[in-house]
XYZ file of C-alpha atoms in Angstrom:
389
model
C 2.459 10.758 47.403
C 3.273 11.048 51.077
C 0.505 12.203 53.391
C 1.794 15.368 55.100
C -0.477 14.716 58.071
C 0.116 10.978 58.378
C 2.845 8.659 59.573
C 4.562 8.732 56.177
C 5.169 12.479 56.320
C 8.818 13.460 56.116
C 10.784 16.219 57.798
C 10.594 19.239 55.537
C 6.936 18.903 54.565
C 5.377 22.303 55.148
C 8.550 24.276 54.378
C 8.068 27.623 52.653
C 9.980 29.827 50.254
C 9.351 32.803 48.000
C 10.095 32.287 44.309
C 10.427 34.867 41.584
C 9.121 34.236 38.051
C 12.470 32.615 37.248
C 11.742 30.106 39.984
C 9.011 28.545 37.841
C 11.522 27.880 35.073
C 13.796 26.237 37.625
C 10.816 24.213 38.852
C 10.060 22.888 35.363
C 13.733 21.974 34.844
C 13.923 20.217 38.222
C 10.873 18.125 37.418
C 12.131 17.219 33.957
C 15.473 16.121 35.453
C 13.456 13.661 37.500
C 12.052 12.191 34.302
C 8.601 13.723 34.669
C 6.352 14.952 31.893
C 5.310 18.433 32.985
C 1.720 19.382 32.104
C 0.423 22.882 32.654
C -1.721 25.693 31.240
C -0.751 27.401 28.010
C -2.457 29.585 25.401
C -3.603 27.853 22.228
C -6.465 28.334 19.773
C -8.038 31.194 21.708
C -8.173 29.393 25.042
C -6.008 28.437 27.996
C -5.541 24.696 27.618
C -3.473 22.020 29.351
C -0.490 20.640 27.474
C 3.060 19.372 27.918
C 5.450 22.204 28.854
C 9.083 22.306 27.841
C 9.582 25.598 29.627
C 7.791 27.898 32.054
C 7.841 30.479 29.263
C 4.878 28.593 27.763
C 2.678 29.449 30.756
C -0.089 32.024 30.049
C 1.841 35.002 31.426
C -0.286 38.127 31.113
C -3.492 36.366 30.092
C -6.810 36.187 31.876
C -10.290 35.068 30.856
C -13.815 36.447 30.714
C -16.428 33.858 31.597
C -20.201 33.760 31.505
C -22.860 31.172 30.849
C -22.101 29.877 27.357
C -19.197 32.294 26.900
C -15.395 32.083 27.182
C -12.930 34.745 26.024
C -9.243 35.433 26.580
C -8.238 38.896 27.700
C -4.787 40.418 28.149
C -3.630 41.433 31.632
C -1.289 44.292 32.385
C 0.241 42.660 35.473
C 1.857 39.717 33.661
C 0.382 37.168 36.084
C 0.748 33.500 35.119
C -2.200 31.984 36.991
C -4.862 34.721 37.148
C -7.273 32.804 34.969
C -10.133 30.439 35.698
C -10.693 26.851 34.624
C -10.429 26.241 30.894
C -12.146 23.656 28.685
C -9.933 20.826 29.925
C -9.329 19.338 33.328
C -6.625 16.978 34.561
C -9.059 14.145 33.807
C -7.850 14.508 30.217
C -4.507 12.999 31.256
C -5.497 10.727 34.145
C -8.643 9.288 32.527
C -8.160 9.932 28.774
C -11.094 10.015 26.410
C -9.842 6.955 24.477
C -7.779 4.046 25.825
C -7.053 0.814 23.957
C -7.789 -2.230 26.113
C -6.609 -5.081 23.914
C -5.763 -5.994 20.338
C -6.064 -9.315 18.485
C -4.498 -10.733 15.330
C -5.386 -13.792 13.296
C -2.402 -15.623 11.876
C -2.056 -17.470 8.528
C -3.042 -20.721 10.235
C -6.225 -19.164 11.614
C -4.880 -18.992 15.173
C -5.828 -15.968 17.244
C -3.360 -13.973 19.355
C -4.820 -11.541 21.884
C -2.616 -8.970 23.605
C -3.809 -6.988 26.598
C -2.752 -3.346 26.513
C -0.014 -2.650 29.032
C -0.481 0.381 31.317
C 1.592 3.329 30.090
C 4.928 4.068 31.727
C 4.284 7.710 32.604
C 5.484 10.020 35.345
C 3.413 13.182 35.354
C 3.944 16.520 37.064
C 0.839 18.723 36.965
C 1.701 22.423 37.280
C -1.147 24.807 38.089
C -3.792 22.544 39.638
C -6.623 24.694 40.980
C -8.093 23.823 44.405
C -11.366 22.707 42.780
C -9.457 20.450 40.398
C -7.317 19.120 43.232
C -10.530 17.995 44.910
C -11.732 16.557 41.601
C -8.610 14.388 41.398
C -9.271 13.114 44.898
C -12.851 12.286 43.872
C -11.626 10.376 40.806
C -9.168 8.538 43.048
C -12.087 7.379 45.163
C -14.222 6.392 42.163
C -11.576 4.679 40.031
C -9.199 3.198 42.600
C -11.076 3.224 45.897
C -13.371 0.252 45.442
C -13.198 -3.402 44.483
C -13.003 -2.637 40.741
C -9.746 -0.735 40.440
C -9.072 0.888 37.056
C -5.460 -0.057 36.152
C -5.244 2.498 33.334
C -6.146 5.336 35.720
C -3.967 3.963 38.528
C -0.903 3.764 36.277
C -1.219 7.433 35.372
C -2.156 8.615 38.849
C 0.403 6.701 40.940
C 3.274 8.998 41.774
C 1.907 12.011 39.901
C 3.498 15.178 41.286
C 0.852 17.853 41.950
C 1.664 21.569 42.079
C -1.467 23.361 43.238
C -2.117 27.061 42.664
C -4.449 28.892 45.010
C -6.992 31.169 43.347
C -6.821 34.907 43.889
C -9.144 35.914 41.029
C -12.263 33.736 40.622
C -14.221 33.735 37.398
C -17.825 34.831 36.979
C -18.978 31.199 36.898
C -16.923 29.889 39.844
C -18.722 28.620 42.965
C -16.042 26.606 44.760
C -16.869 28.258 48.104
C -20.363 26.742 47.939
C -18.828 23.288 47.490
C -16.071 23.746 50.086
C -13.349 23.143 47.512
C -11.513 26.486 47.317
C -10.128 28.998 46.696
C -7.471 27.836 49.211
C -5.835 24.408 49.090
C -5.750 22.259 52.175
C -4.245 18.865 51.329
C -3.320 16.482 48.539
C -0.509 18.495 46.944
C 3.255 18.155 46.687
C 3.807 21.889 46.269
C 1.342 24.765 46.588
C 1.843 28.179 44.985
C 0.117 31.478 45.700
C 0.874 34.182 43.140
C 1.365 37.726 44.431
C 1.747 40.812 42.229
C 1.960 44.097 44.134
C 4.245 47.035 44.761
C 6.885 44.695 46.159
C 7.096 42.777 42.879
C 5.903 39.612 41.166
C 6.499 36.509 43.253
C 5.106 33.182 44.406
C 4.724 31.935 47.945
C 5.562 28.247 47.687
C 5.034 25.631 50.378
C 5.644 21.901 50.342
C 3.160 19.215 51.255
C 5.239 16.061 50.920
C 8.806 14.832 51.265
C 9.330 14.948 47.505
C 7.836 18.421 47.352
C 10.231 19.640 50.015
C 13.120 18.104 48.066
C 12.151 19.884 44.872
C 11.606 23.177 46.700
C 15.105 22.945 48.189
C 16.571 22.957 44.660
C 14.830 26.144 43.558
C 16.324 29.660 43.601
C 14.064 31.067 46.304
C 14.399 33.047 49.486
C 12.964 32.616 52.937
C 9.270 33.376 53.191
C 8.619 36.810 54.695
C 5.572 37.950 56.605
C 4.616 40.579 54.017
C 4.383 37.953 51.255
C 2.511 35.533 53.512
C 0.022 38.263 54.397
C -0.457 39.380 50.786
C -0.996 35.766 49.670
C -3.537 35.100 52.425
C -5.373 38.356 51.696
C -5.588 37.503 48.005
C -7.133 34.098 48.692
C -9.512 35.475 51.330
C -10.692 38.263 49.031
C -11.263 35.730 46.248
C -13.543 33.727 48.538
C -15.620 36.874 49.107
C -16.254 37.588 45.427
C -17.297 34.290 43.906
C -19.162 34.724 40.642
C -21.830 32.165 41.551
C -23.186 30.427 44.641
C -25.579 27.638 45.552
C -28.373 27.998 48.100
C -27.331 26.906 51.568
C -29.502 23.786 51.730
C -29.036 20.043 51.917
C -28.508 19.412 48.207
C -28.751 15.653 48.601
C -32.224 15.963 50.108
C -33.287 18.641 47.625
C -32.366 16.427 44.677
C -34.135 13.427 46.221
C -37.349 15.349 46.840
C -37.467 17.243 43.516
C -37.787 14.376 41.037
C -41.253 15.553 39.930
C -40.532 19.296 39.942
C -41.905 21.423 37.102
C -38.469 23.068 36.722
C -37.158 20.015 34.885
C -39.470 20.862 31.977
C -38.151 24.425 31.866
C -34.485 23.484 31.772
C -34.869 20.632 29.315
C -36.664 22.941 26.903
C -33.249 24.591 26.601
C -31.032 21.497 26.891
C -29.651 20.082 23.615
C -28.596 16.768 25.226
C -25.171 17.389 23.676
C -23.236 16.155 26.713
C -20.805 19.091 26.772
C -21.266 19.417 30.528
C -20.186 15.815 31.106
C -17.176 16.133 28.789
C -15.756 19.212 30.561
C -16.713 18.097 34.075
C -13.542 17.126 35.985
C -15.287 14.266 37.811
C -17.578 12.659 35.204
C -16.075 9.243 34.574
C -18.563 7.167 32.536
C -17.208 5.126 29.629
C -18.348 2.683 26.981
C -16.439 0.294 24.722
C -16.146 0.036 20.968
C -14.634 -2.750 18.894
C -12.922 -1.949 15.607
C -11.367 -4.132 12.928
C -9.377 -3.636 9.762
C -10.764 -4.344 6.298
C -9.321 -7.860 6.216
C -10.830 -8.857 9.546
C -7.442 -10.149 10.679
C -6.794 -7.381 13.202
C -9.222 -6.156 15.848
C -9.026 -3.776 18.811
C -11.202 -2.864 21.752
C -11.168 0.748 22.899
C -12.670 2.328 25.959
C -13.955 5.848 25.385
C -15.802 8.499 27.327
C -19.565 8.215 27.337
C -22.288 10.565 28.558
C -25.561 9.997 30.393
C -27.055 12.423 27.851
C -26.525 9.837 25.106
C -29.822 8.102 24.279
C -28.018 4.743 24.156
C -26.388 5.226 27.554
C -29.290 3.509 29.340
C -30.241 1.223 26.437
C -31.611 -2.164 27.465
C -33.202 -4.869 25.319
C -36.560 -3.063 25.472
C -35.194 0.411 24.677
C -33.542 3.255 26.610
C -34.462 3.631 30.278
C -34.173 7.420 30.020
C -35.778 8.235 26.682
C -36.613 11.924 27.300
C -34.200 14.875 27.580
C -35.905 15.669 30.901
C -34.989 12.300 32.373
C -31.397 12.524 31.140
C -30.748 16.030 32.471
C -32.393 15.095 35.757
C -30.192 11.987 35.974
C -27.035 14.048 35.526
C -27.874 16.754 38.054
C -29.370 14.515 40.726
C -26.432 12.122 40.474
C -23.835 14.889 40.572
C -25.303 16.639 43.629
C -27.314 13.884 45.276
C -26.854 10.168 44.701
C -23.090 10.565 44.281
C -23.110 10.721 48.087
C -24.736 7.288 48.215
C -22.075 5.803 45.952
C -18.923 7.660 46.935
C -19.613 9.543 50.197
C -19.164 12.988 48.660
C -20.648 15.361 46.131
C -19.592 14.898 42.533
C -19.434 18.672 41.947
C -16.407 20.806 42.831
C -17.754 24.225 41.808
C -15.392 24.831 38.879
C -18.192 26.231 36.682
C -17.043 24.531 33.474
C -20.491 23.077 32.799
C -21.919 26.607 32.826
C -19.293 28.114 30.524
C -19.256 25.340 27.937
C -23.015 24.770 27.692
C -23.969 26.065 24.216
C -27.311 27.346 25.527
C -25.893 28.769 28.765
C -27.689 26.502 31.243
C -26.453 27.440 34.711
C -26.307 24.661 37.309
C -26.505 27.156 40.177
C -29.596 28.817 38.669
C -31.324 25.456 38.220
C -30.624 24.367 41.784
C -31.888 27.680 43.117
C -35.063 27.337 41.054
C -35.616 23.795 42.343
C -35.143 25.040 45.912
C -37.616 27.900 45.409
C -40.177 25.554 43.872
C -39.799 23.116 46.764
C -40.281 25.962 49.270
C -43.558 27.189 47.724
C -46.791 26.012 49.346
C -48.555 23.336 47.335
C -50.915 24.842 44.799
C -49.149 28.255 44.815
C -48.218 29.620 41.359
């Protein structure tokens, strides 16, 4: 993508238009004409999931969600909005860093010779429609982790390079959202090709659309929109501002990196791990967790073998297995590893937090463990005088 603030920015970046609902159908068609696979939210199996879209009609028009710790439910909306729902069980990691990727395959011929073939990166051109600000930040974090260092991940890079990102600003946060605490939303600031803000009021149902790159401006110019008016700009800005004022969750305003570093022996770890099942759900739904392992498989004859990379979790007992046994044998040590890495030592590795405030880990925890509640409890314990109950 072009950087709208850098030397590669093109004339037209930052242009605005107002689109009607039909403009989203035109947007999907324009992207498909460019050979892109359009991925966006749709309703399936009682949830709003991410999937390939053939038409904007597949978007979750008129559907919202009810979220709480350990709870997710769809609910109908009377206003017909397409993007008034919070993060679902998937993130864009599902497509950029899939849960299973074949790395190589090998075949033994009749003469006993072995032929090994490295898996070629896929030839994909994605367009992601409906990227929330928190998930936009998560993609930037994955970029840093998987392509920003010496050990570049070619499988991730092949999917990420040239991906067209259509962000959607949030105007209705869920009960488990805390993006304001992490500085990741509900407005978008950078890293998008197009940004949409949905407005439904007495003046109708419409989308304020602005471009962030040369390609975004080119796509926007093809859509059946009209010039942006001040009333729509104001309504869009008010919606985003009001969303920031009614977040469902928040974190204490403290230095989280220091809090995590100084709380390794806190009693609270015993309390939370009494409830933790070590299932790893939080790592699977987290948009920035990236850990993997490898598995080798073979057919019954032994003449064909494959190596696959698959997602792994720091909650898995074997994750830290060494020749003498697992380094983190207790549920306490594994939960503490996840939380202190996500909010603390991630800074040491990647110069940022690993949390974007999407709240997925809260919603999809089967016992309803709430990251924000645990951090607050750790902060309160750290603030108590030594020896106080």
